[in-house]
PDB file of C-alpha atoms in Angstrom:
ATOM      1  CA  MET A   1      -0.004   0.002  -0.001  1.00 68.00           C
ATOM      2  CA  GLY A   2       2.929   2.358   0.639  1.00 81.00           C
ATOM      3  CA  HIS A   3       3.651   2.583  -3.100  1.00 83.00           C
ATOM      4  CA  LEU A   4       0.305   4.371  -3.485  1.00 87.00           C
ATOM      5  CA  SER A   5       0.991   6.977  -0.796  1.00 86.00           C
ATOM      6  CA  TYR A   6       1.699   9.808  -3.232  1.00 87.00           C
ATOM      7  CA  LEU A   7      -1.416   9.033  -5.290  1.00 91.00           C
ATOM      8  CA  ALA A   8      -3.527   8.793  -2.131  1.00 91.00           C
ATOM      9  CA  VAL A   9      -2.536  12.338  -1.135  1.00 92.00           C
ATOM     10  CA  LEU A  10      -3.377  13.619  -4.616  1.00 95.00           C
ATOM     11  CA  LEU A  11      -6.720  11.857  -4.550  1.00 95.00           C
ATOM     12  CA  GLY A  12      -7.390  13.392  -1.144  1.00 95.00           C
ATOM     13  CA  CYS A  13      -6.756  16.850  -2.577  1.00 95.00           C
ATOM     14  CA  LEU A  14      -9.201  16.234  -5.426  1.00 94.00           C
ATOM     15  CA  VAL A  15     -11.866  14.797  -3.115  1.00 95.00           C
ATOM     16  CA  ALA A  16     -11.509  17.718  -0.703  1.00 94.00           C
ATOM     17  CA  THR A  17     -12.005  20.310  -3.453  1.00 93.00           C
ATOM     18  CA  ALA A  18     -14.678  18.472  -5.496  1.00 92.00           C
ATOM     19  CA  PRO A  19     -17.538  19.967  -3.462  1.00 93.00           C
ATOM     20  CA  LEU A  20     -16.427  23.430  -4.569  1.00 92.00           C
ATOM     21  CA  GLU A  21     -17.260  22.535  -8.154  1.00 92.00           C
ATOM     22  CA  LEU A  22     -20.585  21.014  -7.266  1.00 91.00           C
ATOM     23  CA  LEU A  23     -21.907  23.242  -4.480  1.00 93.00           C
ATOM     24  CA  LEU A  24     -20.607  26.614  -5.639  1.00 93.00           C
ATOM     25  CA  ARG A  25     -20.846  25.886  -9.357  1.00 90.00           C
ATOM     26  CA  THR A  26     -17.327  27.135 -10.028  1.00 90.00           C
ATOM     27  CA  ARG A  27     -17.376  25.549 -13.508  1.00 92.00           C
ATOM     28  CA  VAL A  28     -13.664  24.831 -13.425  1.00 94.00           C
ATOM     29  CA  TYR A  29     -14.064  21.398 -15.014  1.00 93.00           C
ATOM     30  CA  ALA A  30     -16.670  22.737 -17.440  1.00 93.00           C
ATOM     31  CA  ARG A  31     -14.017  24.968 -19.021  1.00 93.00           C
ATOM     32  CA  PRO A  32     -11.190  22.541 -19.862  1.00 95.00           C
ATOM     33  CA  ARG A  33      -9.358  24.841 -22.257  1.00 95.00           C
ATOM     34  CA  ARG A  34      -9.200  27.610 -19.649  1.00 93.00           C
ATOM     35  CA  LEU A  35      -8.048  25.139 -17.000  1.00 95.00           C
ATOM     36  CA  ALA A  36      -5.381  23.722 -19.324  1.00 96.00           C
ATOM     37  CA  LEU A  37      -4.084  27.236 -20.043  1.00 94.00           C
ATOM     38  CA  ALA A  38      -3.787  27.875 -16.313  1.00 93.00           C
ATOM     39  CA  ILE A  39      -1.996  24.595 -15.605  1.00 95.00           C
ATOM     40  CA  ALA A  40       0.340  24.341 -18.619  1.00 96.00           C
ATOM     41  CA  PRO A  41       2.946  26.897 -17.472  1.00 95.00           C
ATOM     42  CA  VAL A  42       3.185  25.270 -14.064  1.00 92.00           C
ATOM     43  CA  LEU A  43       3.548  21.847 -15.585  1.00 95.00           C
ATOM     44  CA  VAL A  44       6.230  22.891 -18.062  1.00 96.00           C
ATOM     45  CA  VAL A  45       8.333  24.870 -15.553  1.00 96.00           C
ATOM     46  CA  PHE A  46       8.198  22.400 -12.683  1.00 96.00           C
ATOM     47  CA  VAL A  47       8.621  19.252 -14.778  1.00 96.00           C
ATOM     48  CA  GLY A  48      11.691  20.860 -16.331  1.00 96.00           C
ATOM     49  CA  TRP A  49      12.971  21.882 -12.922  1.00 96.00           C
ATOM     50  CA  ASP A  50      12.440  18.405 -11.506  1.00 95.00           C
ATOM     51  CA  MET A  51      14.153  16.752 -14.450  1.00 94.00           C
ATOM     52  CA  TYR A  52      17.129  19.071 -14.079  1.00 96.00           C
ATOM     53  CA  ALA A  53      17.343  18.420 -10.319  1.00 95.00           C
ATOM     54  CA  ILE A  54      17.101  14.641 -10.812  1.00 94.00           C
ATOM     55  CA  ALA A  55      19.776  14.688 -13.525  1.00 94.00           C
ATOM     56  CA  ARG A  56      22.099  16.711 -11.277  1.00 95.00           C
ATOM     57  CA  GLY A  57      21.476  14.429  -8.296  1.00 94.00           C
ATOM     58  CA  HIS A  58      19.884  17.200  -6.199  1.00 95.00           C
ATOM     59  CA  TRP A  59      16.885  15.024  -5.318  1.00 89.00           C
ATOM     60  CA  ASP A  60      15.150  11.810  -6.004  1.00 88.00           C
ATOM     61  CA  PHE A  61      11.899  10.060  -5.133  1.00 88.00           C
ATOM     62  CA  ASP A  62      11.324   7.196  -2.730  1.00 85.00           C
ATOM     63  CA  PRO A  63      10.253   4.265  -4.905  1.00 85.00           C
ATOM     64  CA  ARG A  64       8.441   2.768  -1.898  1.00 86.00           C
ATOM     65  CA  ARG A  65       6.035   5.729  -1.926  1.00 85.00           C
ATOM     66  CA  THR A  66       5.418   6.057  -5.663  1.00 88.00           C
ATOM     67  CA  THR A  67       3.777   3.814  -8.234  1.00 91.00           C
ATOM     68  CA  GLY A  68       7.120   2.887  -9.767  1.00 89.00           C
ATOM     69  CA  ILE A  69       6.097   4.268 -13.146  1.00 93.00           C
ATOM     70  CA  VAL A  70       9.046   6.405 -14.189  1.00 93.00           C
ATOM     71  CA  LEU A  71       8.919   8.669 -17.215  1.00 93.00           C
ATOM     72  CA  PRO A  72      11.837   9.733 -19.350  1.00 91.00           C
ATOM     73  CA  GLY A  73      14.281  11.839 -17.380  1.00 90.00           C
ATOM     74  CA  GLY A  74      13.728   9.770 -14.245  1.00 91.00           C
ATOM     75  CA  LEU A  75      10.548  11.612 -13.297  1.00 94.00           C
ATOM     76  CA  PRO A  76       7.908   9.504 -11.538  1.00 93.00           C
ATOM     77  CA  LEU A  77       4.392   9.695 -12.979  1.00 94.00           C
ATOM     78  CA  ASP A  78       3.198  10.603  -9.467  1.00 94.00           C
ATOM     79  CA  GLU A  79       5.225  13.814  -9.570  1.00 93.00           C
ATOM     80  CA  VAL A  80       3.796  14.872 -12.924  1.00 95.00           C
ATOM     81  CA  LEU A  81       0.310  14.244 -11.562  1.00 95.00           C
ATOM     82  CA  PHE A  82       1.191  16.441  -8.585  1.00 95.00           C
ATOM     83  CA  PHE A  83       1.880  19.311 -10.983  1.00 95.00           C
ATOM     84  CA  VAL A  84      -1.606  18.832 -12.455  1.00 96.00           C
ATOM     85  CA  VAL A  85      -3.663  18.069  -9.339  1.00 96.00           C
ATOM     86  CA  VAL A  86      -2.359  20.838  -7.052  1.00 95.00           C
ATOM     87  CA  PRO A  87      -2.930  23.638  -9.573  1.00 96.00           C
ATOM     88  CA  VAL A  88      -6.409  22.279 -10.343  1.00 95.00           C
ATOM     89  CA  CYS A  89      -7.226  22.383  -6.632  1.00 96.00           C
ATOM     90  CA  ALA A  90      -5.802  25.919  -6.410  1.00 94.00           C
ATOM     91  CA  VAL A  91      -7.945  27.078  -9.345  1.00 94.00           C
ATOM     92  CA  LEU A  92     -10.997  25.458  -7.728  1.00 95.00           C
ATOM     93  CA  ALA A  93     -10.253  27.314  -4.486  1.00 94.00           C
ATOM     94  CA  LEU A  94      -9.790  30.621  -6.306  1.00 92.00           C
ATOM     95  CA  GLU A  95     -13.020  30.175  -8.241  1.00 92.00           C
ATOM     96  CA  ALA A  96     -14.834  29.242  -5.029  1.00 93.00           C
ATOM     97  CA  VAL A  97     -13.680  32.500  -3.430  1.00 92.00           C
ATOM     98  CA  ARG A  98     -14.790  34.380  -6.519  1.00 91.00           C
ATOM     99  CA  ALA A  99     -18.181  32.661  -6.437  1.00 90.00           C
ATOM    100  CA  VAL A 100     -18.777  33.490  -2.786  1.00 92.00           C
ATOM    101  CA  THR A 101     -17.491  37.081  -2.887  1.00 92.00           C
ATOM    102  CA  ARG A 102     -18.747  37.815  -6.432  1.00 87.00           C
ATOM    103  CA  TRP A 103     -15.227  39.092  -7.130  1.00 85.00           C
ATOM    104  CA  PRO A 104     -14.791  39.843 -10.863  1.00 82.00           C
ATOM    105  CA  ALA A 105     -11.427  39.034 -12.347  1.00 73.00           C
ATOM    106  CA  GLY A 106     -12.121  40.566 -15.737  1.00 69.00           C
ATOM    107  CA  ASP A 107     -12.267  37.250 -17.567  1.00 67.00           C
ATOM    108  CA  GLU A 108     -15.918  36.407 -17.096  1.00 64.00           C
ATOM    109  CA  GLY A 109     -16.390  36.093 -20.839  1.00 62.00           C
ATOM    110  CA  ASP A 110     -19.318  38.450 -21.262  1.00 56.00           C
ATOM    111  CA  GLY A 111     -17.370  40.591 -23.731  1.00 51.00           C
ATOM    112  CA  ARG A 112     -17.396  43.608 -21.452  1.00 48.00           C
ATOM    113  CA  GLY A 113     -13.895  44.774 -20.653  1.00 46.00           C
ATOM    114  CA  PRO A 114     -12.895  47.771 -18.567  1.00 48.00           C
ATOM    115  CA  GLY A 115     -14.412  50.996 -19.887  1.00 44.00           C
ATOM    116  CA  GLN A 116     -17.378  49.337 -21.516  1.00 45.00           C
ATOM    117  CA  ALA A 117     -21.026  49.727 -20.682  1.00 45.00           C
ATOM    118  CA  GLY A 118     -22.160  47.540 -17.865  1.00 49.00           C
ATOM    119  CA  HIS A 119     -18.668  46.756 -16.709  1.00 46.00           C
ATOM    120  CA  PRO A 120     -18.319  47.190 -12.948  1.00 51.00           C
ATOM    121  CA  ARG A 121     -15.089  49.217 -13.198  1.00 51.00           C
ATOM    122  CA  GLY A 122     -15.978  51.817 -15.711  1.00 49.00           C
ATOM    123  CA  ARG A 123     -18.150  53.642 -18.169  1.00 46.00           C
ATOM    124  CA  HIS A 124     -18.488  53.360 -21.867  1.00 43.00           C
ATOM    125  CA  PRO A 125     -15.751  55.318 -23.711  1.00 48.00           C
ATOM    126  CA  ARG A 126     -18.343  57.842 -25.010  1.00 48.00           C
ATOM    127  CA  GLY A 127     -19.782  58.403 -21.536  1.00 48.00           C
ATOM    128  CA  ARG A 128     -22.894  56.260 -22.054  1.00 48.00           C
ATOM    129  CA  ARG A 129     -23.929  53.613 -19.563  1.00 46.00           C
TER     130      ARG A 129
END
């Protein structure tokens, strides 16, 4: 069972944040492209960093705590999943806060940017509302 420890923690993170999607209707999973765009930079940077650190001998992973599936570069699959799951949970938490506080981030997709009619931060460029 120890070889599933890492995956169990990741599953726990997903289970703990799943109610945010359902109860607060955050729609994080309903917008996969947006979610992928949020996660991709994290994945690229940290996978690269991990691969560099493994190659240099700076760190390694306990094979007794991971699945044993190792990707090219010596990176365990569990670690790559970490770089997906944790950002997903963070986005869910952010969207939950936005849902509760009604905090606009300017990306709501209604086509109204700053300075346009109906936008909470400004007026239409010609002064009309």
